[in-house]
Amino acid sequence: MYSFDMVRPTSVADAVSALGQDEAQALGGGQTLIPTLKQRLAMPSVLVSLSGIEEMKGVCREDNGDLTIGGGTTHATVAAEAAAHYPGLAKLAGGIGDPAVRNRGTIGGSLANNDPSACYPAAALGSGATIVTNTREIAADDYFQGMFTTALEEGEIITSVRFPVPEAAGYAKFEQPASRFALTAVYVAKYADGVRVAVTGASENGVFRWTEAEQALSSNFSPDAVAGLSVPADGMISDLHGTGAYRAHLVGVMTKRAVAAAS
Amino acid sequence: MPKDHGIGASQKRREDVRFLTGAGNYTDDINLHGQAYVYFLRSDMAHGKINKVDTEEASKMPGVVRIFTGADFEGIGGLPCGWQVTDKNGDPMKEPAHPVLAQGKVRHVGDPIAAVVAESLEEARTAAEAIELDIEELPAVVDMKAALADGAAKVHDDLSDNLCYDWQFGTDTETTDKAFAEAAHVTTLELVNNRLVANPMEPRVAVGDYSRANDESTLYTTSQNPHVIRLLMGAFVLGIPEHKLRVVAPDVGGGFGTKIFHYAEEAFCTFAARQVNRPVKWTSSRSEAFMSDAHGRDHVTKIELALDADNNFTAVRTDTYANMGAYLSTFSSSVPTWLHGTLMAGNYKTPAVQVNVKAVFTTTVPVDAYRGAGRPEATFQLERVIDKAARELGVDPIALRRQNFITQFPYETPVAVAYDTGDYEATMAKMEELMDIPGFPERRKASEAKGKLRGLGVNCFIEACGIAPSNLVGQLGARAGLYDAATVRVNATGSISVMVGAHSHGQGHETAFPQVVAEMLGIDESMIDIVHGDTSKIPFGMGTYGSRSIAVCGSAMVRATEKIINKAKKIAAHLLEAAETDIELKDGQFSVAGTDKSVAWGDVTLAAYVPHNYPLEDIEPGLEETAFYDPSNFTYPAGAYACEVELDPETGEVTIEKFVSADDFGNVINPMIVEGQVHGGIAQGIGQALLENCAYDENGQLLSASYMDYAMPRADDLPHMANYTVDHSCQTPCTHNPLGVKGCGEAGAIGSPPTVVNAVIDALQSGGHKVEHIDMPVSPSRVWAAMNG
Ligand SMILES: Cc1cc2nc3c(=O)[nH]c(=O)nc-3n(C[C@H](O)[C@H](O)[C@H](O)COP(=O)(O)OP(=O)(O)OC[C@H]3O[C@@H](n4cnc5c(N)ncnc54)[C@H](O)[C@@H]3O)c2cc1C
């Protein structure tokens, strides 16, 4: 690690002003950032910890039925507190990493990082969530812009994420054997006006919506509806753990399983 | 009734109290006054010519004490190889220089180029970034067959090519060819034994210390064998005489073979401490471990099995390419040869067995012994080809094995070793019983009802442990003796310290060894402690590897304890005014046979050190004895393993649903510890079979350089305890060591990989997939590719 300064503001406003400094960087749960720093792959001058900001924490059901989750809320808290309102999302959060990761890592950090194999991007895109920052609201469809790339501006903080709660949702994750991130995972959410299907872990462009499956499932929300469908292997990640063809195949299998698991 | 003390009792491991409460003393816990830290600048290139290493700017960075490069080690010895293998043409193997810091070239990702010693690790690391390197990239040498092709880039320019040796062993070619020509059936299989990274929980650490006052060096290091390090480093690398060099291996958090070897970082810290006249510490990061700990396995093999018309095995021939990596690690050359070729007969009475091995230099991390070392590679290919033969012939794989078992002992194999004893039928029968083989079809149906395929895999194995008879291995090229030693020091009040050459790094010696001495003397185990890991405290022993500790060092301890008993009886005879031949020792009491006269253990030990009433004219005071024990043969643990897997045909995912091991370890000192060793070995074997894969790309870049890509087995990858039985009730005691023990440390890692792969292939075949082999790790993507390929 290179040396850096550390501040721990207690309000979003203070955090935003601290992030205005040269080479400042936000620190969420540190589950991605700290290993990066240890490997000296990043050299921030000041880390602005978001963990002391109470207004960024917690799970809250809005009057319109949406579920709002503070950007600094840990995966463990989401797993516990969203269960009654949005079980599909809670289940996804409870399957991220291990207990240590879930007790530190945050939804804001995960979405800001937008790892192509991460879980939350699938939930956010699959739910048509709204990413709320200190300056604006961004629709999930506009937010994810390719692996490790998002619509966030320099110094912008995810303060909360607003999820419309679906009638049913399911997440099927096929784990990469070493990291246990998603080798390929699919989030399926059924709303009154149609079904959304988001795929993570598979594409070189990061999380994406599988529109063909969405159409099929919108008219028949059952595993059989996607039986004949497939995604092309082109553009799928090919690595030590699986070829593009394998991932493309898994997209179909995991979609089926996500539908079967939806609750 | 299970015993509650002494040999055969499942005593809880006394060392676990300190390990589990954070009170262990590991090398990284050792911090010496005035200590500096070293950071190694390592090559990020697989192969390159070093034009310049400019440390001028870096030397001026804050906190830097001194920066060393390869030039500082010119005229100093390189890291030696401990085993000379002779080529089939009678030539010695090629032995390239292995400098402590790279000289002239870098030869693998991770090869240390420079070492920055500084006040803090972070300062050392920052200074290392300021070192200016000019390294000209050369073609990487990764694939072994390509490495041997004409015109391949040479890893070592001073050698004629990348072939370390071409070794042939066992039955002569004419006899072998004839057996194949006359065979009714020949089964051939080509396979890879995947490269592994041992990944002990504790990464390697070294702290070098130097005392100018008496010109003494001390190295604290994560080693399985401190005396071996003292000998190799003192005599071959740094030229420090043994009486001026102390090597301490304190608590060590797992070794699995990879902490046997003498490493550059150890020599560096010892050397640098003398140069800068202050302690120098290195702690490996996990990332460094992936590119600097010796790797394991990495064989590419073609095996052929010949059978006659009655399905008797008539010949086995194997051709293996064994990856040595860039340099010869300490015992690397012996692994694919003497630890592998000698086991190619397996449990079978095949009359002709020929083994061919080409050892190859590549621009990868050196490869050396890893749990099982050579024996897993032998077992894997033999047991895979037998399974394939059974399928081709349409016979039951258990029956085919059984029919070919060796049943008469001692048995001289065509590959030099003589099995002293065994009963392969007994372990096979035990396995069948515990596995409930007749119930398999029902279980398969149940899996199929869930849309899964189910496979049953069986496997037999034998290993040569208790390494090793020194004179034999000397003839085979070993440059070290492989005896071991123990000193039993009885204190005045009767408590005992046993100084042993074996090193315990998770094996539980501190619990098991006292059980033996307590049994022999009839005293309480709590009166006995084991001392190990410090060359200034223990006799010159050879350490722990090759499942040798109880078989070799334990035997030395028995011999030393026998000497103690003999002397104690003399003292007791004096105290009891009886003839020595009439003295009996039982339950810690010396008594005169046929009388009620007795004297207690403590009275005798006190007399030895307070020799007022003592036969000083006949015997010396004191009660301390040392014995060196050199085994007359290897020991041959063997067993039969089986597992059932479920395979998800949609994803290719394999889960282990049931696992049974039936081992014959001879006599067992502590059943709980033995079972723990087997559990751990099986976990690692399942890891090799399903998960672990150390992979390089064609540029020699290490693809699996962290836990994000290198999959270690975790608890939920293993079968549930209810479906997991490790049995060691079949016991044919070793015939040539005093305890009748064979060793249990490696069995699980040897027996399990072919068991798992055999089961996967069986599952696929049951689903109509004509798949004959999948290379390990049998990952979901590989299974899916095989099903759809
Ligand atoms: C062993 C392990 C296993 C894991 N397994 C999984 C898994 O299975 N699935 C999965 O999805 N993830 C997994 N993760 C990643 C984990 O979920 C991380 O917590 C997450 O990716 C990052 O969140 P964080 O709060 O720790 O962010 P940090 O590491 O603190 O930060 C990550 C990045 O986001 C920025 N950032 C943080 N918070 C905010 C914010 N509120 N607004 C704007 N920018 C912000 C930081 O500046 C940094 O660039 C795993 C991690 C580990 C270590």
XYZ file of N, CA, C and O in Angstrom, chain A residues 1-3 36-41 43 97-98 115 174-181 183 239-250 252-254 256-257, chain B residues 121-123 125-127 129 287 452 648-653 690-691 693 695 703-704 706-717 779-781 784-785 788:
312
model
N 0.835 -1.194 0.000
C 0.000 0.000 0.000
C 0.869 1.243 0.000
O 1.865 1.292 0.722
N 0.487 2.236 -0.777
C 1.116 3.549 -0.629
C 0.409 4.250 0.514
O -0.737 3.940 0.826
N 1.075 5.221 1.096
C 0.392 5.881 2.204
C -0.634 6.875 1.672
O -0.511 7.389 0.551
N -6.963 -3.814 -3.819
C -6.342 -3.058 -4.911
C -5.212 -2.189 -4.372
O -4.133 -2.093 -4.967
N -5.468 -1.566 -3.223
C -4.435 -0.721 -2.621
C -3.248 -1.563 -2.164
O -2.093 -1.185 -2.345
N -3.557 -2.723 -1.579
C -2.466 -3.583 -1.099
C -1.546 -3.991 -2.235
O -0.354 -4.156 -2.049
N -2.124 -4.172 -3.398
C -1.297 -4.542 -4.550
C -0.682 -3.332 -5.233
O -0.053 -3.463 -6.277
N -0.883 -2.181 -4.646
C -0.355 -0.929 -5.171
C -0.855 -0.650 -6.594
O -0.124 -0.108 -7.422
N -2.074 -1.049 -6.850
C -2.656 -0.784 -8.167
C -3.423 0.534 -8.182
O -3.936 0.947 -9.210
N -3.433 4.657 -6.173
C -2.598 5.530 -5.361
C -3.377 6.784 -4.957
O -2.977 7.899 -5.290
N -20.093 -13.486 -1.814
C -18.884 -13.734 -1.029
C -19.117 -14.587 0.197
O -19.907 -15.527 0.178
N -18.435 -14.230 1.279
C -18.525 -14.965 2.533
C -18.988 -13.985 3.618
O -19.142 -12.795 3.345
N -18.108 -4.694 -11.360
C -17.334 -5.870 -11.790
C -18.215 -6.699 -12.735
O -19.397 -6.902 -12.455
N -24.234 -19.327 -11.138
C -23.294 -20.432 -11.266
C -21.939 -19.878 -10.888
O -21.417 -18.963 -11.533
N -21.371 -20.432 -9.817
C -20.175 -19.824 -9.248
C -18.906 -20.214 -9.989
O -18.718 -21.377 -10.360
N -18.049 -19.234 -10.177
C -16.690 -19.520 -10.644
C -16.024 -20.274 -9.491
O -16.128 -19.862 -8.336
N -15.376 -21.414 -9.777
C -14.945 -22.283 -8.679
C -13.940 -21.638 -7.719
O -13.919 -21.989 -6.546
N -13.126 -20.728 -8.183
C -12.116 -20.150 -7.294
C -12.672 -18.947 -6.540
O -12.717 -18.931 -5.319
N -13.111 -17.945 -7.256
C -13.529 -16.694 -6.612
C -14.932 -16.778 -6.049
O -15.280 -16.049 -5.139
N -15.733 -17.650 -6.599
C -17.155 -17.778 -6.270
C -17.952 -16.511 -6.585
O -19.040 -16.320 -6.081
N -17.382 -15.650 -7.401
C -18.185 -14.643 -8.073
C -19.021 -15.404 -9.105
O -18.899 -16.619 -9.249
N -19.767 -17.011 -12.416
C -19.196 -17.407 -13.708
C -20.217 -16.984 -14.774
O -19.870 -16.483 -15.829
N -12.196 -17.600 -20.466
C -11.024 -17.592 -19.577
C -10.755 -18.989 -19.062
O -11.342 -19.962 -19.537
N -9.869 -19.057 -18.066
C -9.471 -20.314 -17.442
C -10.671 -21.146 -16.992
O -10.617 -22.360 -16.956
N -11.764 -20.476 -16.630
C -12.870 -21.161 -15.981
C -13.993 -21.539 -16.931
O -14.916 -22.245 -16.532
N -13.916 -21.066 -18.148
C -14.970 -21.434 -19.074
C -14.851 -20.663 -20.376
O -14.451 -19.496 -20.382
N -15.237 -21.316 -21.436
C -15.190 -20.664 -22.741
C -16.421 -19.777 -22.911
O -17.384 -19.869 -22.142
N -16.391 -18.979 -23.956
C -17.554 -18.169 -24.285
C -18.760 -19.048 -24.582
O -19.891 -18.731 -24.190
N -18.525 -20.157 -25.259
C -19.627 -21.062 -25.603
C -20.265 -21.624 -24.335
O -21.496 -21.752 -24.243
N -19.423 -21.971 -23.364
C -19.948 -22.511 -22.108
C -20.780 -21.450 -21.391
O -21.881 -21.713 -20.913
N -20.264 -20.235 -21.353
C -21.017 -19.173 -20.673
C -22.347 -18.910 -21.383
O -23.385 -18.720 -20.738
N -22.291 -18.905 -22.712
C -23.529 -18.679 -23.458
C -24.544 -19.766 -23.116
O -25.733 -19.496 -22.917
N -24.069 -20.991 -23.016
C -24.950 -22.096 -22.645
C -25.518 -21.880 -21.242
O -26.723 -22.085 -21.006
N -24.649 -21.449 -20.335
C -25.101 -21.247 -18.954
C -26.149 -20.147 -18.841
O -26.993 -20.184 -17.947
N -28.639 -19.666 -20.725
C -29.930 -20.339 -20.889
C -30.312 -21.138 -19.649
O -31.431 -21.032 -19.130
N -29.352 -21.926 -19.157
C -29.651 -22.788 -18.006
C -29.987 -21.944 -16.775
O -30.952 -22.227 -16.047
N -29.198 -20.906 -16.545
C -29.418 -20.100 -15.343
C -30.712 -19.282 -15.443
O -31.357 -19.032 -14.436
N -33.468 -20.283 -16.891
C -34.492 -21.270 -16.529
C -34.564 -21.441 -15.011
O -35.629 -21.456 -14.412
N -33.378 -21.582 -14.411
C -33.347 -21.834 -12.971
C -33.785 -20.608 -12.168
O -34.389 -20.750 -11.096
N 9.074 -2.651 5.271
C 8.723 -3.361 4.045
C 8.198 -2.378 2.990
O 8.533 -2.487 1.810
N 7.388 -1.417 3.421
C 6.826 -0.476 2.456
C 7.927 0.363 1.806
O 7.880 0.653 0.613
N 8.921 0.749 2.596
C 10.027 1.514 2.018
C 10.826 0.643 1.037
O 11.249 1.111 -0.027
N 9.671 -1.745 -0.696
C 8.854 -1.933 -1.889
C 8.868 -0.674 -2.768
O 8.939 -0.760 -3.999
N 8.795 0.468 -2.128
C 8.818 1.716 -2.880
C 10.163 1.882 -3.593
O 10.219 2.261 -4.765
N 11.228 1.544 -2.884
C 12.549 1.651 -3.511
C 12.672 0.672 -4.676
O 13.263 0.991 -5.719
N 10.495 -0.157 -6.716
C 9.845 0.410 -7.902
C 10.760 1.403 -8.624
O 10.541 1.705 -9.795
N 0.607 -13.629 -3.072
C 0.913 -13.512 -4.500
C 2.324 -14.010 -4.793
O 2.560 -14.685 -5.796
N -30.022 -36.001 -12.651
C -28.562 -36.037 -12.521
C -28.031 -37.392 -12.982
O -28.745 -38.399 -12.957
N -24.332 -32.910 -12.948
C -25.459 -32.162 -13.488
C -25.239 -32.006 -14.991
O -24.360 -31.257 -15.416
N -25.995 -32.728 -15.812
C -25.705 -32.699 -17.252
C -25.971 -31.332 -17.883
O -25.454 -31.039 -18.951
N -26.737 -30.482 -17.210
C -26.984 -29.153 -17.771
C -25.791 -28.223 -17.629
O -25.542 -27.382 -18.480
N -25.088 -28.356 -16.522
C -23.976 -27.425 -16.262
C -22.611 -28.102 -16.260
O -21.583 -27.429 -16.295
N -22.592 -29.418 -16.165
C -21.316 -30.122 -16.049
C -20.771 -30.150 -14.632
O -19.671 -30.651 -14.387
N -21.524 -29.637 -13.696
C -21.034 -29.588 -12.317
C -21.038 -30.982 -11.683
O -21.991 -31.740 -11.838
N -10.918 -31.908 -8.899
C -12.061 -31.090 -9.341
C -11.753 -29.607 -9.475
O -12.461 -28.905 -10.204
N -10.764 -29.102 -8.761
C -10.679 -27.648 -8.623
C -9.340 -27.022 -9.007
O -9.290 -25.994 -9.677
N -5.859 -25.794 -10.364
C -5.264 -25.745 -11.684
C -4.295 -24.578 -11.754
O -4.702 -23.434 -11.810
N -2.129 -22.644 -13.988
C -2.071 -22.541 -15.448
C -1.204 -21.369 -15.898
O -1.223 -20.298 -15.299
N -1.515 -17.619 -15.009
C -2.912 -17.188 -15.064
C -3.609 -17.356 -13.716
O -4.508 -16.604 -13.374
N -3.195 -18.363 -12.987
C -3.850 -18.638 -11.701
C -2.927 -18.166 -10.590
O -2.321 -18.954 -9.896
N -3.680 -16.085 -8.009
C -4.281 -15.715 -6.732
C -5.493 -16.608 -6.508
O -5.891 -17.363 -7.398
N -6.098 -16.463 -5.334
C -7.287 -17.269 -5.030
C -8.505 -16.843 -5.857
O -9.536 -17.495 -5.822
N -8.381 -15.754 -6.572
C -9.479 -15.399 -7.468
C -9.544 -16.388 -8.628
O -10.598 -16.560 -9.242
N -8.413 -17.009 -8.952
C -8.398 -17.942 -10.086
C -7.908 -19.341 -9.737
O -8.091 -20.271 -10.512
N -7.224 -19.477 -8.613
C -6.764 -20.808 -8.196
C -7.757 -21.323 -7.165
O -7.883 -20.768 -6.073
N -8.463 -22.371 -7.509
C -9.562 -22.842 -6.661
C -9.075 -23.868 -5.648
O -8.706 -24.976 -6.015
N -9.059 -23.476 -4.399
C -8.734 -24.401 -3.320
C -10.004 -25.142 -2.914
O -11.094 -24.584 -2.973
N -9.848 -26.387 -2.466
C -11.047 -27.078 -1.975
C -11.546 -26.438 -0.684
O -10.747 -26.066 0.176
N -12.843 -26.269 -0.583
C -13.432 -25.739 0.644
C -14.381 -26.779 1.229
O -14.717 -27.760 0.576
N -14.795 -26.534 2.453
C -15.582 -27.541 3.173
C -16.770 -28.018 2.335
O -17.052 -29.220 2.270
N -17.441 -27.093 1.661
C -18.640 -27.517 0.936
C -18.321 -28.179 -0.410
O -19.234 -28.572 -1.127
N -17.047 -28.303 -0.742
C -16.674 -29.092 -1.923
C -16.503 -30.574 -1.562
O -16.297 -31.405 -2.436
N -13.400 -29.705 -14.171
C -14.233 -28.541 -13.846
C -15.532 -28.628 -14.623
O -15.624 -29.340 -15.629
N -16.552 -27.899 -14.187
C -17.828 -27.932 -14.922
C -17.644 -27.627 -16.407
O -18.232 -28.297 -17.250
N -16.806 -26.639 -16.721
C -16.679 -26.279 -18.142
C -16.030 -27.406 -18.934
O -16.393 -27.643 -20.083
N -18.662 -30.151 -19.381
C -19.652 -29.740 -20.383
C -19.059 -29.830 -21.791
O -19.699 -30.320 -22.723
N -17.803 -29.378 -21.921
C -17.154 -29.445 -23.234
C -17.025 -30.898 -23.695
O -17.237 -31.214 -24.868
N -20.280 -32.170 -24.893
C -20.796 -31.530 -26.114
C -19.747 -31.459 -27.217
O -19.914 -30.727 -28.181
